[in-house]
């Protein structure tokens, strides 16, 4: 049997088979190379398109202070730290970023990783051993599931944001096993918020620890964008706060925040942290500058919410199914794979980019268009996007 056979001949119904058909029909929706971007609009094949698919929530990728900090870091440190944080790869700027985050999040210590994905992989696999349990929401991000997989721990999954299901799952775990409840603060596809007050109650009742992935919540929820735990005033009860720099921070990397001793443990046992080179100096400096802007310009968060609320209201009024979203991540559920591709293409042709999402990234009947908003979107762009949604939705019989 040739191992590579599957790469050349795809079975009907497989993801690659679908991709090939889509490509033949000019409907392949992935890896589009944009020629230019200023954040809210991109240029694709010479046309300007409204970007409704970015995680640049605060619009900081082109902020003068953030760009300047990245350039200055290159001048000071060069382009790479060329090594693991453990060895030669720790720079003063990494420590400055960790200290600033620790103060911002009201946590004793912070450890920065090279990506958000590695942060989940490293934290979860370091803390859980084969006798422990990962307790995960069914809509948790893939990096959480992969972190559990790397840990060889046992697991239970509960229905999305369903506290009865969480309690049922916790009640089945033996008392003497270590338990880590892991949830997204804001769910990356559904755009809803984890009910932390109830989760914290259950965590206490069953003696578990709690980790919140705040990739989509920092810069979005809470005072100055401090995230989900701050939003619910539950910072002390949230044992670990995870975040990425690839979204509101307009950079690349990730972090875990918690008690000093726990962070120190992760630092010495997280293989994706130890066996990988550290964040580039420019990425660390951009994230640090973004953190400062987040606190200096709170009006950005206000505008982000007003833009997202305008779009949410508009999409609902047009008759689109947007589920339970109550954040700047707004899914438009189409629920049929090919219809999702068709409307995605129609929107693109009319001047709006969104991200189409299919199973297994979502549940089998939940194919959707993921839309997300930026503090620098204008009301004119939002109204233009809504009228394009209306045209595309009516043409395809979705509304
Ligand atoms: C909820 C969540 N966690 C973790 C990650 C991983 O972060 P990064 O892309 O920065 O590696 C992402 C990004 O896709 C995410 O949405």
XYZ file of C-alpha atoms and ligand atoms in Angstrom:
415
model
C 0.000 0.000 0.000
C 1.423 3.382 -1.008
C 1.049 5.867 1.831
C 0.699 8.717 -0.663
C -2.172 7.073 -2.601
C -4.707 9.222 -0.694
C -2.954 12.383 -1.877
C -3.435 11.531 -5.562
C -6.848 9.821 -5.584
C -9.601 11.244 -3.392
C -12.684 9.358 -2.402
C -16.038 10.923 -3.278
C -17.368 12.775 -0.240
C -13.917 13.523 1.191
C -12.851 17.117 1.869
C -10.256 16.987 -0.924
C -12.801 15.642 -3.419
C -15.149 18.519 -2.576
C -12.240 20.963 -2.866
C -11.397 19.636 -6.346
C -15.009 19.986 -7.549
C -15.212 23.486 -6.060
C -11.964 24.478 -7.769
C -13.175 23.160 -11.140
C -16.293 25.306 -10.774
C -14.360 28.416 -9.676
C -15.882 28.155 -6.184
C -12.852 27.170 -4.067
C -13.090 29.525 -1.076
C -9.701 29.119 0.631
C -6.173 30.585 0.398
C -7.232 33.713 -1.525
C -4.131 35.890 -1.953
C -5.016 39.499 -1.177
C -2.887 42.048 -2.966
C -3.259 44.851 -0.426
C -4.961 45.433 2.912
C -5.510 48.399 5.181
C -7.656 46.385 7.583
C -11.288 47.067 6.754
C -10.853 46.636 2.985
C -8.592 44.383 0.935
C -7.708 44.303 -2.748
C -8.400 41.029 -4.558
C -7.880 40.666 -8.308
C -7.650 44.445 -8.538
C -11.013 45.061 -6.778
C -11.557 46.606 -3.342
C -13.538 44.314 -1.069
C -14.981 44.966 2.409
C -13.251 42.640 4.887
C -15.755 40.951 7.200
C -13.527 37.998 8.031
C -10.673 39.380 10.067
C -9.884 38.967 13.777
C -8.273 42.407 13.841
C -11.020 43.491 16.284
C -9.483 46.780 17.356
C -8.098 47.642 13.922
C -4.540 47.872 15.262
C -2.645 46.123 12.423
C -2.056 49.530 10.841
C -1.935 51.685 13.977
C 1.128 53.993 13.719
C 2.292 53.209 17.295
C 2.039 49.434 16.741
C 3.873 49.557 13.400
C 6.546 51.859 14.806
C 7.148 49.550 17.802
C 7.651 46.553 15.492
C 10.116 48.481 13.319
C 12.030 49.732 16.358
C 12.292 46.190 17.774
C 13.852 44.978 14.523
C 16.415 47.772 14.728
C 17.172 46.937 18.364
C 17.067 43.111 18.369
C 17.125 42.043 14.688
C 14.511 39.899 12.983
C 14.549 36.795 15.216
C 15.660 35.570 18.637
C 16.805 32.343 16.889
C 16.127 29.973 19.761
C 13.812 28.634 22.434
C 12.823 30.835 25.385
C 14.458 28.132 27.501
C 17.858 28.684 25.956
C 19.129 31.727 24.064
C 15.685 32.909 22.883
C 14.493 35.055 25.818
C 14.771 38.789 25.165
C 14.029 41.695 27.481
C 10.999 42.516 25.327
C 9.429 39.080 26.084
C 9.713 39.771 29.808
C 8.329 43.295 29.399
C 5.335 41.904 27.539
C 4.732 39.259 30.237
C 4.923 41.832 33.039
C 2.565 44.239 31.264
C 0.022 41.470 30.621
C 0.227 40.216 34.185
C -0.636 43.709 35.448
C -3.412 44.149 32.842
C -5.060 40.789 33.616
C -4.627 40.993 37.402
C -2.782 37.664 37.427
C 0.484 36.880 39.240
C 2.361 35.647 36.191
C 2.203 35.315 32.416
C 4.109 33.183 29.927
C 4.186 34.096 26.237
C 4.315 31.462 23.503
C 5.070 31.772 19.779
C 1.444 31.170 18.716
C -1.944 30.893 20.386
C -2.209 27.339 19.101
C 1.001 26.381 20.898
C -0.231 28.097 24.061
C -3.221 25.751 24.298
C -1.188 22.760 23.215
C 1.562 23.489 25.747
C -0.565 24.534 28.720
C -3.082 21.688 28.540
C -0.550 18.952 27.774
C 1.777 20.154 30.556
C -0.928 20.230 33.231
C -2.897 17.058 32.425
C -1.444 13.597 32.899
C -3.092 10.319 31.775
C -5.027 9.951 35.035
C -6.577 13.440 34.789
C -9.638 14.707 32.877
C -10.085 17.491 30.341
C -13.666 18.774 30.517
C -14.395 20.535 27.237
C -17.344 22.337 25.635
C -18.277 20.734 22.277
C -17.524 24.020 20.511
C -14.080 24.519 22.076
C -11.385 25.554 19.621
C -9.420 22.780 17.890
C -6.201 23.820 19.655
C -7.817 22.915 23.004
C -8.796 19.494 21.723
C -5.285 19.007 20.307
C -3.791 20.037 23.659
C -5.874 17.382 25.392
C -4.816 14.833 22.742
C -1.151 15.560 23.379
C -1.671 15.095 27.125
C -2.986 11.491 26.860
C -5.470 12.446 29.603
C -9.061 11.235 29.761
C -11.797 13.593 28.619
C -15.486 14.438 28.781
C -17.270 16.873 26.477
C -20.438 18.747 27.301
C -23.132 20.294 25.092
C -22.316 23.832 24.065
C -22.901 26.323 26.906
C -25.247 23.796 28.545
C -24.715 23.781 32.304
C -26.826 20.683 32.958
C -24.632 18.811 30.531
C -21.478 20.205 32.223
C -22.698 19.115 35.650
C -23.556 15.654 34.333
C -20.058 15.361 32.856
C -18.353 16.521 36.070
C -20.416 14.217 38.254
C -19.121 11.161 36.367
C -15.443 11.906 37.031
C -13.857 10.089 40.006
C -13.152 12.393 42.958
C -9.458 11.595 43.021
C -8.846 12.588 39.377
C -7.544 16.066 38.468
C -10.120 18.007 36.412
C -9.570 20.973 34.103
C -12.667 22.657 32.654
C -11.644 24.396 29.436
C -13.971 26.810 27.655
C -13.704 29.603 25.102
C -14.649 32.994 26.604
C -16.215 34.049 23.311
C -16.829 31.140 20.931
C -14.931 31.617 17.704
C -17.753 30.438 15.422
C -21.034 30.923 17.327
C -19.945 34.314 18.735
C -21.654 33.673 22.085
C -20.167 34.055 25.563
C -19.416 31.247 28.041
C -21.675 31.529 31.137
C -18.741 31.870 33.552
C -20.793 32.497 36.739
C -22.459 29.069 36.444
C -19.233 27.405 35.299
C -17.381 28.807 38.324
C -20.132 27.508 40.627
C -19.783 24.001 39.164
C -16.003 24.168 39.203
C -16.143 24.846 42.953
C -18.768 22.179 43.616
C -16.699 19.475 41.882
C -13.200 20.647 42.856
C -12.091 21.344 39.279
C -9.785 24.017 37.848
C -10.902 26.423 35.109
C -9.082 27.629 32.001
C -10.678 30.219 29.694
C -9.475 30.665 26.115
C -9.941 34.402 25.614
C -8.620 34.547 22.044
C -11.768 36.405 20.922
C -12.489 38.212 24.192
C -9.359 40.197 25.023
C -9.767 43.648 23.500
C -13.487 42.966 23.147
C -15.056 42.184 26.558
C -14.524 43.621 30.032
C -12.903 46.830 31.279
C -10.462 48.063 28.574
C -10.850 44.642 26.917
C -9.543 42.599 29.864
C -11.654 39.631 28.749
C -14.387 37.316 29.948
C -13.303 36.848 33.575
C -13.131 40.611 34.074
C -16.481 41.077 32.301
C -18.133 38.759 34.860
C -15.973 40.050 37.776
C -14.606 36.527 38.190
C -10.887 37.074 37.699
C -9.900 35.423 40.983
C -12.042 32.349 40.271
C -10.675 31.866 36.752
C -7.484 29.879 37.298
C -5.980 30.327 33.853
C -6.621 32.941 31.178
C -5.306 32.125 27.732
C -5.061 34.593 24.863
C -3.528 35.039 21.438
C -1.762 38.020 19.906
C -3.124 37.215 16.441
C -6.436 38.966 16.974
C -6.978 42.207 18.961
C -3.203 42.495 19.543
C -2.526 42.732 15.780
C 0.525 40.472 16.043
C 1.399 36.784 16.366
C 1.908 34.710 19.519
C -0.067 33.699 22.589
C -0.027 33.788 26.386
C -1.187 31.981 29.484
C -1.853 33.888 32.725
C -2.310 32.465 36.234
C -0.670 31.875 39.613
C 3.122 32.202 39.679
C 3.744 28.573 40.632
C 1.388 27.197 37.984
C 2.970 29.327 35.251
C 6.413 28.230 36.451
C 5.307 24.586 36.157
C 4.012 25.135 32.602
C 7.270 26.886 31.729
C 9.229 23.761 32.629
C 6.895 21.090 31.185
C 5.212 22.562 28.071
C 6.942 20.903 25.119
C 5.427 23.272 22.491
C 7.015 26.095 24.513
C 10.360 24.454 25.177
C 10.989 22.907 21.772
C 10.074 25.879 19.604
C 11.737 29.229 18.943
C 10.446 32.280 20.815
C 8.204 35.064 19.471
C 10.037 37.339 17.048
C 11.087 40.677 18.584
C 8.794 42.548 16.159
C 5.798 40.405 17.171
C 6.483 40.914 20.884
C 6.910 44.675 20.450
C 3.740 44.974 18.347
C 1.734 43.071 20.974
C 3.136 45.264 23.768
C 2.309 48.444 21.838
C -1.199 47.124 21.066
C -1.750 46.472 24.775
C -0.908 50.112 25.511
C -3.223 51.410 22.750
C -6.014 49.159 24.083
C -5.840 51.060 27.373
C -5.225 54.519 25.905
C -8.020 54.397 23.297
C -11.072 52.731 24.915
C -13.288 54.378 22.286
C -12.111 51.665 19.874
C -13.940 48.974 21.882
C -17.049 51.152 22.010
C -17.008 51.646 18.242
C -16.370 47.933 17.632
C -19.536 47.082 19.575
C -21.611 49.750 17.880
C -20.528 48.507 14.422
C -21.204 44.853 15.359
C -24.612 45.724 16.847
C -25.579 47.646 13.692
C -24.699 44.618 11.549
C -26.405 42.131 13.901
C -29.633 44.144 13.803
C -29.420 44.504 10.012
C -28.795 40.815 9.359
C -31.662 39.832 11.692
C -34.047 42.277 10.023
C -33.129 40.846 6.615
C -34.127 37.413 7.915
C -30.722 35.717 8.201
C -30.220 33.077 10.897
C -27.434 34.391 13.162
C -27.919 31.957 16.059
C -27.131 33.285 19.549
C -24.281 35.646 18.717
C -23.974 38.576 21.108
C -20.406 39.704 20.324
C -18.461 41.081 17.320
C -18.312 37.526 15.915
C -21.563 37.003 13.980
C -22.182 33.703 12.202
C -24.694 33.546 9.361
C -25.971 29.972 9.428
C -26.671 28.560 5.946
C -26.619 24.910 7.158
C -25.972 23.472 3.678
C -22.387 23.044 2.454
C -22.871 23.909 -1.230
C -25.292 26.763 -0.567
C -22.671 28.189 1.816
C -20.058 28.123 -0.951
C -22.501 29.668 -3.445
C -23.424 32.608 -1.226
C -19.784 33.088 -0.214
C -18.890 33.475 -3.931
C -21.835 35.763 -4.618
C -20.820 38.023 -1.715
C -17.222 38.100 -2.935
C -18.301 39.024 -6.464
C -20.459 41.809 -5.049
C -17.624 43.136 -2.834
C -17.716 41.485 0.623
C -15.260 38.907 2.008
C -16.487 36.507 4.724
C -15.094 33.177 5.918
C -17.103 30.095 4.944
C -16.939 27.380 7.608
C -17.843 23.728 7.127
C -17.828 20.556 9.242
C -15.692 19.327 10.988
C -14.852 22.906 12.063
C -18.566 23.162 12.994
C -21.241 20.560 13.817
C -22.531 18.548 10.773
C -25.562 20.775 9.948
C -24.027 24.072 10.969
C -22.198 25.222 7.775
C -21.982 28.979 8.129
C -20.450 32.245 7.013
C -18.332 33.597 9.855
C -18.430 37.374 9.916
C -16.408 39.490 12.332
C -15.984 43.224 12.820
C -13.258 45.813 13.254
C -13.266 49.009 15.326
C -12.201 50.907 12.201
C -15.143 49.744 10.027
C -17.316 52.716 9.092
C -21.108 52.795 9.217
C -21.050 53.341 5.441
C -19.086 50.075 4.975
C -21.525 48.208 7.213
C -24.568 49.545 5.349
C -22.939 48.685 2.006
C -22.188 45.157 3.294
C -25.804 44.760 4.452
C -27.201 45.708 1.065
C -24.815 43.194 -0.581
C -25.982 40.516 1.892
C -29.570 41.339 0.971
C -28.895 40.958 -2.785
C -26.932 37.700 -2.373
C -29.391 36.202 0.144
C -32.392 36.918 -2.105
C -30.659 35.646 -5.252
C -29.911 32.293 -3.595
C -33.278 32.006 -1.857
C -31.729 32.115 1.624
C -33.867 35.063 2.772
C -10.437 30.265 20.339
C -9.072 30.184 19.730
N -8.058 29.668 20.451
C -6.818 29.566 19.945
C -6.519 29.982 18.663
C -5.137 29.829 18.133
O -4.521 31.068 18.033
P -3.429 31.443 16.935
O -4.124 31.494 15.596
O -2.979 32.766 17.380
O -2.380 30.400 16.957
C -7.526 30.545 17.893
C -7.247 31.028 16.528
O -7.651 30.516 15.536
C -8.841 30.629 18.425
O -9.845 31.119 17.688
